[in-house]
Coordinates of C-alpha atoms and ligand atoms in Angstrom, one line a residue:
X1 CA 53.6 41.0 -22.8
X2 CA 52.8 41.1 -19.1
X3 CA 52.2 38.0 -17.0
X4 CA 49.5 37.3 -14.5
X5 CA 51.7 35.2 -12.2
X6 CA 51.8 36.6 -8.6
X7 CA 54.8 35.0 -6.9
X8 CA 57.6 36.0 -4.6
X9 CA 59.8 37.2 -7.5
X10 CA 57.0 39.3 -8.9
X11 CA 56.4 40.9 -5.5
X12 CA 60.1 41.8 -5.1
X13 CA 60.0 43.4 -8.6
X14 CA 56.8 45.2 -7.7
X15 CA 58.3 46.7 -4.5
X16 CA 61.2 48.1 -6.4
X17 CA 58.9 49.5 -9.2
X18 CA 56.7 51.2 -6.6
X19 CA 59.5 53.4 -5.4
X20 CA 61.3 53.9 -8.7
X21 CA 58.5 54.5 -11.2
X22 CA 55.6 57.0 -11.4
X23 CA 52.0 55.8 -11.9
X24 CA 48.9 57.2 -13.5
X25 CA 46.7 55.5 -10.9
X26 CA 47.6 54.1 -7.5
X27 CA 44.8 51.9 -6.0
X28 CA 44.7 51.4 -2.2
X29 CA 43.0 48.2 -1.2
X30 CA 43.0 44.7 -2.7
X31 CA 39.3 43.7 -2.1
X32 CA 37.0 43.2 -5.0
X33 CA 36.5 47.0 -5.5
X34 CA 40.2 47.8 -5.6
X35 CA 40.9 44.7 -7.7
X36 CA 38.2 45.8 -10.2
X37 CA 39.5 49.4 -10.2
X38 CA 43.1 48.2 -10.9
X39 CA 41.8 46.1 -13.8
X40 CA 39.6 48.8 -15.2
X41 CA 42.4 51.3 -15.2
X42 CA 45.1 49.0 -16.5
X43 CA 42.8 47.8 -19.3
X44 CA 42.3 51.4 -20.4
X45 CA 46.0 51.5 -21.0
X46 CA 46.9 53.4 -17.8
X47 CA 50.0 52.7 -15.7
X48 CA 48.6 51.3 -12.5
X49 CA 49.8 50.1 -9.1
X50 CA 47.7 48.4 -6.4
X51 CA 48.8 48.0 -2.8
X52 CA 47.0 45.9 -0.2
X53 CA 48.0 46.0 3.5
X54 CA 47.0 42.4 4.2
X55 CA 46.3 39.6 1.7
X56 CA 44.1 40.0 -1.4
X57 CA 40.5 39.8 -0.3
X58 CA 41.5 39.6 3.3
X59 CA 38.7 42.1 4.3
X60 CA 35.0 41.8 3.4
X61 CA 35.7 40.3 0.0
X62 CA 36.4 36.8 1.4
X63 CA 33.6 36.8 3.9
X64 CA 30.4 37.4 1.9
X65 CA 27.4 35.0 1.2
X66 CA 29.2 34.4 -2.1
X67 CA 26.1 35.1 -4.1
X68 CA 26.2 37.0 -7.4
X69 CA 22.6 38.2 -7.3
X70 CA 20.2 41.0 -8.1
X71 CA 19.2 41.1 -4.4
X72 CA 15.6 39.9 -4.2
X73 CA 15.0 41.9 -1.0
X74 CA 15.9 45.2 -2.7
X75 CA 12.7 44.7 -4.7
X76 CA 10.8 45.2 -1.5
X77 CA 12.6 48.5 -1.1
X78 CA 11.6 49.4 -4.7
X79 CA 15.4 49.7 -5.6
X80 CA 14.8 48.6 -9.2
X81 CA 17.8 50.3 -10.6
X82 CA 20.2 48.4 -8.2
X83 CA 18.5 45.1 -9.0
X84 CA 18.6 45.6 -12.8
X85 CA 22.2 46.7 -12.7
X86 CA 23.2 43.7 -10.5
X87 CA 21.3 41.2 -12.7
X88 CA 23.1 42.6 -15.8
X89 CA 26.4 42.0 -14.0
X90 CA 25.3 38.5 -13.0
X91 CA 24.6 37.7 -16.6
X92 CA 28.0 39.0 -17.8
X93 CA 29.9 37.0 -15.2
X94 CA 28.0 33.7 -15.8
X95 CA 28.2 33.9 -19.5
X96 CA 31.5 35.6 -20.5
X97 CA 33.6 37.4 -17.8
X98 CA 34.2 34.6 -15.4
X99 CA 32.1 31.5 -16.2
X100 CA 34.8 29.2 -14.7
X101 CA 34.1 30.8 -11.3
X102 CA 30.5 32.1 -11.3
X103 CA 27.9 29.3 -11.4
X104 CA 24.1 29.3 -11.4
X105 CA 22.4 28.1 -8.3
X106 CA 18.7 27.4 -7.7
X107 CA 16.8 28.7 -4.6
X108 CA 13.5 27.6 -3.2
X109 CA 11.3 30.4 -1.7
X110 CA 9.1 28.2 0.6
X111 CA 5.5 29.1 1.0
X112 CA 3.4 28.5 4.1
X113 CA 0.0 29.6 2.6
X114 CA -1.6 28.5 -0.6
X115 CA -2.9 31.5 -2.5
X116 CA -2.1 35.1 -1.3
X117 CA 1.5 34.4 -0.5
X118 CA 2.1 32.5 -3.8
X119 CA 0.6 35.4 -5.8
X120 CA 2.7 38.0 -3.9
X121 CA 6.0 36.1 -4.1
X122 CA 5.3 34.9 -7.6
X123 CA 4.8 38.5 -8.8
X124 CA 8.0 39.5 -7.1
X125 CA 10.0 36.7 -8.8
X126 CA 8.4 37.4 -12.2
X127 CA 9.6 41.0 -11.8
X128 CA 13.0 39.8 -10.7
X129 CA 13.3 37.6 -13.8
X130 CA 11.9 40.3 -16.1
X131 CA 14.4 43.0 -14.8
X132 CA 17.3 41.2 -16.5
X133 CA 15.8 42.1 -19.9
X134 CA 16.4 39.7 -22.8
X135 CA 19.5 38.2 -21.3
X136 CA 18.8 34.6 -20.3
X137 CA 21.9 32.7 -19.0
X138 CA 19.8 31.4 -16.0
X139 CA 16.4 29.7 -16.1
X140 CA 13.0 31.5 -15.4
X141 CA 11.4 30.9 -12.0
X142 CA 9.1 28.0 -11.5
X143 CA 6.1 27.3 -9.2
X144 CA 6.3 24.1 -7.1
X145 CA 3.4 22.4 -5.5
X146 CA 3.0 20.7 -2.1
X147 CA 3.7 17.1 -3.3
X148 CA 6.8 18.1 -5.3
X149 CA 8.4 20.3 -2.7
X150 CA 8.9 17.4 -0.3
X151 CA 10.6 15.4 -3.0
X152 CA 12.9 18.3 -3.8
X153 CA 13.5 19.4 -0.2
X154 CA 12.6 16.6 2.3
X155 CA 14.1 18.8 5.1
X156 CA 11.4 21.4 4.8
X157 CA 8.7 20.9 7.4
X158 CA 5.8 19.1 5.8
X159 CA 3.4 20.4 8.5
X160 CA 4.3 24.0 7.6
X161 CA 5.5 24.3 4.0
X162 CA 2.7 24.1 1.4
X163 CA 4.8 24.7 -1.7
X164 CA 7.6 26.9 -3.1
X165 CA 8.8 29.0 -6.0
X166 CA 12.1 28.1 -7.4
X167 CA 14.3 30.8 -8.9
X168 CA 17.9 31.1 -10.0
X169 CA 20.9 33.3 -8.9
X170 CA 24.6 32.6 -9.1
X171 CA 27.4 31.9 -6.6
X172 CA 31.2 32.3 -6.5
X173 CA 34.2 31.7 -4.3
X174 CA 34.6 35.4 -3.5
X175 CA 38.3 35.3 -2.4
X176 CA 39.3 33.3 -5.5
X177 CA 37.4 35.6 -7.8
X178 CA 39.0 38.7 -6.3
X179 CA 42.4 37.2 -6.7
X180 CA 41.6 36.3 -10.3
X181 CA 40.6 39.9 -11.0
X182 CA 44.0 41.0 -9.6
X183 CA 45.8 38.5 -11.7
X184 CA 44.0 39.8 -14.8
X185 CA 45.0 43.3 -13.8
X186 CA 48.6 42.1 -13.6
X187 CA 48.2 40.5 -17.0
X188 CA 47.4 44.0 -18.3
X189 CA 50.4 45.6 -16.7
X190 CA 49.3 46.5 -13.2
X191 CA 52.0 46.4 -10.5
X192 CA 50.7 44.4 -7.5
X193 CA 52.0 44.3 -4.0
X194 CA 50.4 42.8 -0.9
X195 CA 51.5 43.5 2.7
X196 CA 52.1 47.1 1.7
X197 CA 50.1 49.6 3.7
X198 CA 49.2 53.2 2.8
X199 CA 50.3 55.3 5.8
X200 CA 50.0 59.0 4.7
X201 CA 49.6 61.1 1.6
X202 CA 52.3 62.9 -0.3
X203 CA 51.1 66.4 -1.3
X204 CA 52.3 69.1 -3.6
X205 CA 50.4 72.2 -2.4
X206 CA 46.8 71.0 -2.0
X207 CA 47.2 68.2 -4.6
X208 CA 47.7 64.6 -3.6
X209 CA 50.6 63.2 -5.7
X210 CA 51.0 59.8 -4.1
X211 CA 51.3 57.9 -0.9
X212 CA 53.9 57.1 1.7
X213 CA 53.5 53.4 2.3
X214 CA 55.0 50.8 4.5
X215 CA 56.3 47.4 3.3
X216 CA 55.0 45.3 6.2
X217 CA 57.5 42.5 5.4
X218 CA 60.7 44.5 5.5
X219 CA 59.4 47.4 7.6
X220 CA 60.7 49.9 5.0
X221 CA 58.9 53.0 3.8
X222 CA 58.1 53.4 0.1
X223 CA 57.2 56.7 -1.5
X224 CA 54.8 55.9 -4.3
X225 CA 54.0 58.7 -6.8
X226 CA 50.8 58.8 -8.8
X227 CA 48.7 61.3 -10.6
X228 CA 45.5 59.9 -9.2
X229 CA 45.3 58.0 -5.9
X230 CA 42.1 55.8 -5.7
X231 CA 41.1 54.5 -2.3
X232 CA 39.0 51.3 -2.2
X233 CA 39.3 50.6 1.5
X234 CA 35.8 49.4 2.3
X235 CA 35.3 49.3 6.0
X236 CA 38.7 51.0 6.6
X237 CA 37.5 54.1 4.7
X238 CA 36.7 56.3 7.7
X239 CA 39.9 55.3 9.4
X240 CA 42.0 56.2 6.4
X241 CA 40.2 59.4 5.6
X242 CA 40.9 60.5 9.1
X243 CA 44.6 59.4 8.9
X244 CA 45.0 61.2 5.6
X245 CA 43.4 64.4 7.1
X246 CA 40.6 64.4 4.5
X247 CA 37.0 65.4 4.9
X248 CA 34.9 63.1 2.8
X249 CA 31.3 63.6 1.9
X250 CA 30.3 60.2 3.4
X251 CA 30.9 57.9 6.3
X252 CA 31.1 54.2 6.3
X253 CA 29.0 52.3 8.9
X254 CA 29.9 48.6 9.6
X255 CA 27.3 45.9 9.8
X256 CA 28.4 42.4 10.9
X257 CA 27.2 39.3 9.0
X258 CA 27.9 35.8 10.2
X259 CA 27.6 32.5 8.3
X260 CA 27.8 28.9 9.6
X261 CA 29.0 25.9 7.5
X262 CA 27.3 22.5 7.8
X263 CA 27.8 19.1 6.3
X264 CA 25.7 18.1 3.3
X265 CA 23.8 15.6 5.4
X266 CA 22.5 18.3 7.7
X267 CA 19.9 19.6 5.2
X268 CA 18.2 17.4 2.6
X269 CA 17.4 19.6 -0.4
X270 CA 18.5 19.6 -4.0
X271 CA 18.3 23.5 -4.2
X272 CA 19.3 26.4 -1.9
X273 CA 16.6 27.9 0.3
X274 CA 15.8 31.6 1.0
X275 CA 13.8 32.5 4.1
X276 CA 12.4 35.9 5.1
X277 CA 13.5 36.8 8.7
X278 CA 12.2 39.6 10.9
X279 CA 15.1 41.9 9.9
X280 CA 16.3 40.6 6.5
X281 CA 16.6 37.2 4.7
X282 CA 18.4 34.0 5.6
X283 CA 20.1 31.9 2.8
X284 CA 20.8 28.2 3.0
X285 CA 23.3 27.9 0.2
X286 CA 24.7 24.7 -1.3
X287 CA 28.5 24.8 -1.2
X288 CA 30.1 21.7 -2.8
X289 CA 29.1 18.9 -0.5
X290 CA 28.3 21.3 2.3
X291 CA 25.9 24.1 3.2
X292 CA 26.6 27.7 4.1
X293 CA 23.8 29.3 6.1
X294 CA 23.5 33.0 6.9
X295 CA 23.5 35.8 7.5
X296 CA 23.0 38.2 10.4
X297 CA 22.9 42.0 10.1
X298 CA 24.0 43.8 13.3
X299 CA 25.8 47.1 13.8
X300 CA 29.5 46.7 14.6
X301 CA 32.2 48.9 16.1
X302 CA 35.0 46.4 17.0
X303 CA 38.3 45.4 15.4
X304 CA 38.0 45.7 11.6
X305 CA 40.6 43.1 10.7
X306 CA 39.3 40.3 12.9
X307 CA 35.5 40.3 13.2
X308 CA 34.4 37.1 15.0
X309 CA 31.0 35.5 15.3
X310 CA 29.4 35.7 18.8
X311 CA 27.4 33.0 20.5
X312 CA 24.2 35.1 19.8
X313 CA 25.0 35.3 16.0
X314 CA 25.3 31.5 15.7
X315 CA 22.2 30.9 17.8
X316 CA 20.2 33.4 15.7
X317 CA 21.1 31.6 12.5
X318 CA 20.2 28.2 13.9
X319 CA 16.9 29.5 15.3
X320 CA 15.9 31.1 12.0
X321 CA 16.8 28.1 9.9
X322 CA 15.1 25.7 12.3
X323 CA 11.8 27.5 11.9
X324 CA 11.3 25.6 8.6
X325 CA 13.6 22.6 8.9
X326 CA 12.9 19.1 10.2
X327 CA 15.0 17.6 11.6
X328 CA 16.4 20.8 13.1
X329 CA 20.1 21.8 12.7
X330 CA 22.2 21.1 15.7
X331 CA 25.1 23.1 17.1
X332 CA 27.3 20.0 17.1
X333 CA 26.9 19.7 13.3
X334 CA 28.6 23.1 12.6
X335 CA 31.9 22.7 10.8
X336 CA 32.9 26.3 10.4
X337 CA 31.8 29.8 11.2
X338 CA 32.9 33.1 9.6
X339 CA 32.0 36.7 10.1
X340 CA 32.3 39.7 7.7
X341 CA 31.7 43.4 7.9
X342 CA 29.5 45.2 5.3
X343 CA 30.7 48.6 4.3
X344 CA 27.5 50.7 4.3
X345 CA 27.7 54.2 3.0
X346 CA 26.0 56.4 5.5
X347 CA 24.9 60.0 5.4
X348 CA 23.1 59.9 8.7
X349 CA 25.0 57.9 11.3
X350 CA 21.9 57.2 13.4
X351 CA 20.1 55.1 10.8
X352 CA 19.6 51.4 11.4
X353 CA 22.2 49.6 9.3
X354 CA 19.6 47.3 7.6
X355 CA 17.9 50.3 6.0
X356 CA 21.1 51.8 4.6
X357 CA 21.6 51.6 0.8
X358 CA 23.8 48.9 -0.7
X359 CA 24.6 51.4 -3.5
X360 CA 28.0 52.9 -3.7
X361 CA 29.4 56.5 -3.4
X362 CA 32.3 58.0 -5.3
X363 CA 34.0 61.0 -3.7
X364 CA 36.9 63.4 -4.5
X365 CA 37.9 64.9 -1.1
X366 CA 41.1 66.4 -2.5
X367 CA 42.7 67.1 -5.9
X368 CA 44.4 63.9 -7.1
X369 CA 42.5 61.7 -4.6
X370 CA 39.3 59.8 -5.3
X371 CA 37.6 57.3 -3.0
X372 CA 34.7 54.8 -3.3
X373 CA 32.8 52.7 -0.8
X374 CA 29.6 50.8 -0.4
X375 CA 28.0 48.7 -3.1
X376 CA 27.8 44.9 -3.3
X377 CA 30.3 42.3 -4.5
X378 CA 28.0 41.6 -7.5
X379 CA 28.4 45.2 -8.8
X380 CA 32.2 45.5 -8.4
X381 CA 32.8 46.1 -12.1
X382 CA 30.3 49.0 -12.2
X383 CA 31.9 50.5 -9.0
X384 CA 35.4 50.1 -10.5
X385 CA 34.3 51.8 -13.8
X386 CA 32.7 54.7 -11.9
X387 CA 35.7 55.4 -9.7
X388 CA 38.2 55.2 -12.5
X389 CA 35.9 57.4 -14.7
X390 CA 36.3 60.0 -11.9
X391 CA 40.0 59.3 -11.5
X392 CA 40.9 59.8 -15.2
X393 CA 39.6 63.4 -14.9
X394 CA 42.6 64.0 -12.5
X395 CA 44.9 62.9 -15.3
X396 CA 43.9 65.9 -17.4
X397 CA 44.2 64.0 -20.6
X398 CA 41.7 62.2 -22.8
X399 CA 41.6 58.6 -21.9
X400 CA 39.8 55.6 -23.3
X401 CA 36.5 54.3 -21.9
X402 CA 36.3 51.3 -19.6
X403 CA 36.5 48.0 -21.5
X404 CA 35.9 45.6 -18.7
X405 CA 32.4 44.7 -19.9
X406 CA 34.1 42.8 -22.8
X407 CA 37.2 41.6 -20.9
X408 CA 37.1 38.0 -19.6
X409 CA 39.2 37.3 -16.5
X410 CA 42.2 35.0 -16.8
X411 CA 41.1 31.4 -17.1
X412 CA 37.8 32.2 -18.7
X413 CA 39.0 31.8 -22.3
X414 CA 38.1 28.4 -23.7
X415 CA 36.4 27.4 -20.5
X416 CA 33.2 26.2 -22.1
X417 CA 35.2 24.0 -24.5
X418 CA 37.3 22.6 -21.7
X419 CA 34.2 21.7 -19.7
X420 CA 33.3 19.3 -22.6
X421 CA 36.7 17.7 -22.4
X422 CA 36.8 16.4 -18.8
X423 CA 37.2 12.8 -19.9
X424 CA 40.0 13.4 -22.3
X425 CA 41.8 15.7 -19.7
X426 CA 41.4 13.0 -17.2
X427 CA 42.9 10.3 -19.5
X428 CA 45.9 12.4 -20.5
X429 CA 46.6 13.7 -16.9
X430 CA 45.9 10.6 -14.9
X431 CA 43.7 12.7 -12.5
X432 CA 40.1 11.5 -12.0
X433 CA 37.2 13.3 -13.6
X434 CA 36.0 14.8 -10.3
X435 CA 39.4 16.4 -9.7
X436 CA 39.6 17.7 -13.3
X437 CA 36.1 19.3 -12.9
X438 CA 37.2 20.8 -9.5
X439 CA 40.3 22.3 -11.1
X440 CA 38.4 23.7 -14.1
X441 CA 35.9 25.4 -11.7
X442 CA 38.8 27.1 -9.9
X443 CA 41.4 27.8 -12.6
X444 CA 39.5 27.5 -15.9
X445 CA 42.0 27.3 -18.8
X446 CA 44.9 28.0 -16.4
X447 CA 44.4 24.3 -15.4
X448 CA 47.3 23.8 -17.8
X449 CA 49.7 25.5 -15.4
X450 CA 48.7 23.1 -12.6
X451 CA 49.1 20.1 -14.9
X452 CA 52.6 21.3 -15.8
X453 CA 53.5 21.4 -12.0
X454 CA 52.2 17.8 -11.7
X455 CA 54.2 16.7 -14.8
X456 CA 57.4 18.0 -13.1
X457 CA 56.5 16.5 -9.7
X458 CA 53.8 13.7 -9.8
X459 CA 53.6 13.7 -6.0
X460 CA 51.6 17.0 -6.3
X461 CA 48.7 15.1 -7.9
X462 CA 47.8 13.7 -4.5
X463 CA 44.9 15.2 -2.4
X464 CA 46.0 17.2 0.6
X465 CA 43.3 15.5 2.7
X466 CA 41.1 12.5 1.6
X467 CA 38.0 14.4 2.7
X468 CA 38.7 17.4 0.6
X469 CA 39.1 17.9 -3.2
X470 CA 42.2 20.1 -3.1
X471 CA 45.4 18.5 -4.5
X472 CA 48.9 19.4 -3.4
X473 CA 49.7 21.1 -6.7
X474 CA 47.1 23.8 -5.8
X475 CA 48.9 24.5 -2.5
X476 CA 52.2 25.1 -4.3
X477 CA 50.5 27.1 -7.0
X478 CA 48.8 29.3 -4.4
X479 CA 52.3 30.5 -3.4
X480 CA 54.0 30.5 -6.8
X481 CA 51.2 32.0 -8.9
X482 CA 48.5 33.4 -6.7
X483 CA 50.3 35.7 -4.3
X484 CA 49.8 33.6 -1.1
X485 CA 52.4 34.4 1.5
X486 CA 51.3 32.7 4.7
X487 CA 49.6 29.4 5.8
X488 CA 46.5 31.5 6.5
X489 CA 46.4 32.9 3.0
X490 CA 46.4 29.3 1.6
X491 CA 43.9 27.8 4.1
X492 CA 41.5 30.8 4.4
X493 CA 41.5 32.3 0.9
X494 CA 43.3 30.4 -1.9
X495 CA 41.4 27.3 -0.7
X496 CA 38.4 27.5 1.7
X497 CA 39.8 24.7 4.0
X498 CA 39.3 27.1 6.9
X499 CA 35.6 26.6 6.9
X500 CA 35.3 23.4 5.0
X501 CA 37.5 21.1 7.2
X502 CA 36.3 20.0 10.6
X503 CA 39.1 21.6 12.6
X504 CA 39.5 24.6 10.3
X505 CA 42.4 22.8 8.6
X506 CA 44.7 23.1 11.6
X507 CA 45.7 19.5 11.1
X508 CA 46.9 20.4 7.6
X509 CA 48.8 23.6 8.5
X510 CA 52.2 21.8 8.9
X511 CA 52.0 20.0 5.6
X512 CA 50.8 23.2 3.8
X513 CA 53.7 25.1 5.3
X514 CA 56.1 22.4 4.1
X515 CA 54.8 22.7 0.5
X516 CA 55.0 26.5 0.3
X517 CA 58.2 27.0 2.3
X518 CA 60.6 26.3 -0.6
X519 CA 58.6 28.6 -2.9
X520 CA 58.6 31.4 -0.4
X521 CA 62.3 30.7 0.6
X522 CA 61.3 30.3 4.3
X523 CA 63.7 29.2 7.1
X524 CA 62.5 26.6 9.6
X525 CA 61.7 29.4 12.0
X526 CA 59.5 31.3 9.5
X527 CA 57.7 28.1 8.6
X528 CA 56.8 27.4 12.2
X529 CA 55.8 31.0 12.8
X530 CA 53.3 30.9 10.0
X531 CA 51.8 27.7 11.3
X532 CA 51.6 29.1 14.9
X533 CA 50.0 32.3 13.6
X534 CA 47.3 30.3 11.9
X535 CA 46.6 28.2 15.0
X536 CA 46.3 31.3 17.1
X537 CA 43.8 32.8 14.6
X538 CA 41.7 29.7 14.8
X539 CA 41.7 29.7 18.6
X540 CA 40.4 33.2 18.6
X541 CA 37.7 32.4 16.0
X542 CA 36.5 29.3 17.8
X543 CA 35.8 31.0 21.1
X544 CA 32.2 31.8 20.4
X545 CA 31.4 28.3 19.0
X546 CA 33.0 26.6 22.0
X547 CA 31.0 28.7 24.3
X548 CA 27.8 27.7 22.5
X549 CA 28.7 24.1 22.6
X550 CA 29.6 24.1 26.3
X551 CA 26.2 25.8 27.1
X552 CA 24.5 23.2 24.9
X553 CA 26.2 20.3 26.6
X554 CA 25.4 21.8 30.1
X555 CA 21.6 22.0 29.1
X556 CA 21.6 18.4 27.8
X557 CA 23.5 16.9 30.7
Ligands
FAD601 C1 28.2 39.0 5.6 C2 28.2 39.6 4.2 C3 27.6 39.0 3.2 C4 27.6 39.6 1.9 N1 27.1 38.9 0.9 C5 27.1 39.4 -0.4 C6 26.6 38.7 -1.4 O1 26.2 37.5 -1.3 N2 26.6 39.2 -2.7 C7 27.1 40.5 -2.9 O2 27.1 41.0 -4.0 N3 27.7 41.2 -1.8 C8 27.7 40.7 -0.6 N4 28.3 41.4 0.4 C9 28.9 42.6 0.2 C10 30.4 42.5 -0.4 O3 31.0 41.4 0.2 C11 31.1 43.8 -0.2 O4 30.4 44.9 -0.7 C12 32.5 43.8 -0.9 O5 33.2 42.6 -0.6 C13 33.3 45.0 -0.4 O6 34.6 44.9 -1.1 P1 35.6 46.1 -0.9 O7 36.7 45.8 -1.9 O8 34.9 47.4 -1.1 O9 36.1 46.0 0.6 P2 37.2 45.0 1.2 O10 37.0 43.6 0.6 O11 37.0 45.0 2.7 O12 38.6 45.5 0.7 C14 39.2 46.7 1.3 C15 40.7 46.3 1.4 O13 41.4 47.5 1.7 C16 42.5 47.1 2.4 N5 43.1 48.2 3.2 C17 42.6 48.8 4.3 N6 43.5 49.8 4.7 C18 44.5 49.8 3.9 C19 45.8 50.5 3.8 N7 46.1 51.5 4.7 N8 46.6 50.2 2.8 C20 46.4 49.2 1.9 N9 45.2 48.5 1.9 C21 44.3 48.8 2.9 C22 42.0 46.0 3.4 O14 43.0 45.1 3.9 C23 41.0 45.3 2.4 O15 41.5 44.1 1.8 C24 28.3 40.8 1.7 C25 29.0 41.4 2.8 C26 29.0 40.8 4.0 C27 29.7 41.4 5.2

């Protein structure tokens, strides 16, 4: 039986397997699409390897709005197929595939006018709810009148908002979910290695038979052989196609999306809020005891690995939200900011990015090589199935169909029962009920592995920071079981301290490094280097926000 644990020993074994064994399918890219593809292929019984040049979900898949949704605004573009497909995926995730990670969330669509707007928006939301068919994990939308709206959302301007319609979607910690898909793929036999970058293709005649990759930790080259190579490189697709000397049938345009994070006290509302903006929509999304507000949608051509928010991005978000909020959001309230890049499949490079389709494209630019790009986080499973359906043709053998529609991710089994046992788990573990619930919503039934760590070392039951819910066991577990290899991996993706803590978690970097150092076998020098690298990353990220704050102070002084 294979194990889902991703730790340093597993990585070492994976590196040696990559060069000594041959694979049916090699997946390039450990974002949600590559993770899904590895799981889809492994669960069909194929021999699979996945390589990721950075950390799991380090690209777009940790920087989304974190919504599992049908995409209300695609209705206005009459893209009913995309909406129906995404709503089906939402239902599967909430009810069976990953209920420990994907949770329903209510949104208010505020109205400024009493009859015409209510009829139009009401009809749209009725269609949205109807498109999911007979599946009903989430409640039906509901009309809310003027009196009630101000009880539900006191922060919505009473002089402007005349009512609302409440509807439901779902939300997820994207980076955690992607990592959990990868662990599930490992559980079904996939060989996983991060910090391994695909550099060039290995060819036999015109056929691609694998990849020359670089182990970015040791600097060594690895020749990986595979019958089918599947590229899921998102915004890196164009760059890699060019590097591999391939002529694909599509190009990938990048569009930047920025979010800001605010404390719970900044917005008084017991549901999320969606607002129409001149170019798209703006979401005010509840995130634990905080709010995530975004996003922007602007063309981007800069550094793919480190997209940062600009002063204009942050100002745009504040301005759009403040159209309906009273009191207004203030720049000093912002706790965190993050930027991501949407991979938009483009046929015509001159089109405005907002009009490009969110649907995905599968291509086979060479024998033995298949690629996919575009899509949405929500439809990762469908994208994965489509690309592996194409890849199995390269294997020239009859292979089973995808089974991921019936395959819960690790931690999902027994989750609904465990959810009913919070009190008992709290009594037996000595952890308070809030911490147990927090752990169940991050690990599901794998909570037992964390409780075992605490049994061995009770000091790990303590919170890493009194203002955050994370306990020290989670930090150790990130390195021993979840493939984290740096302070940044732990702060930015295994936990979301990077945008949840006031100083981006810089004050915790030393302590986090001290907890993971023994697991990763670090020297004192390596430990310090990982802390410094994180501090430098935060400095670069904070530049835009500091600029905005300085300007704000200058105006007010
Ligand atoms: C601001 C924003 C908000 C969004 N909100 C939502 C939302 O709410 N809901 C939704 O459904 N979708 C949303 N999306 C879309 C969604 O996030 C993306 O479609 C999805 O994450 C893309 O995943 P991916 O795996 O294709 O790409 P990525 O996550 O970028 O993964 C590609 C991976 O390939 C790796 N890679 C690159 N080159 C190499 C190489 N040479 N060797 C090995 N690995 C390599 C990269 O390091 C990267 O990890 C949003 C996107 C953005 C930007």
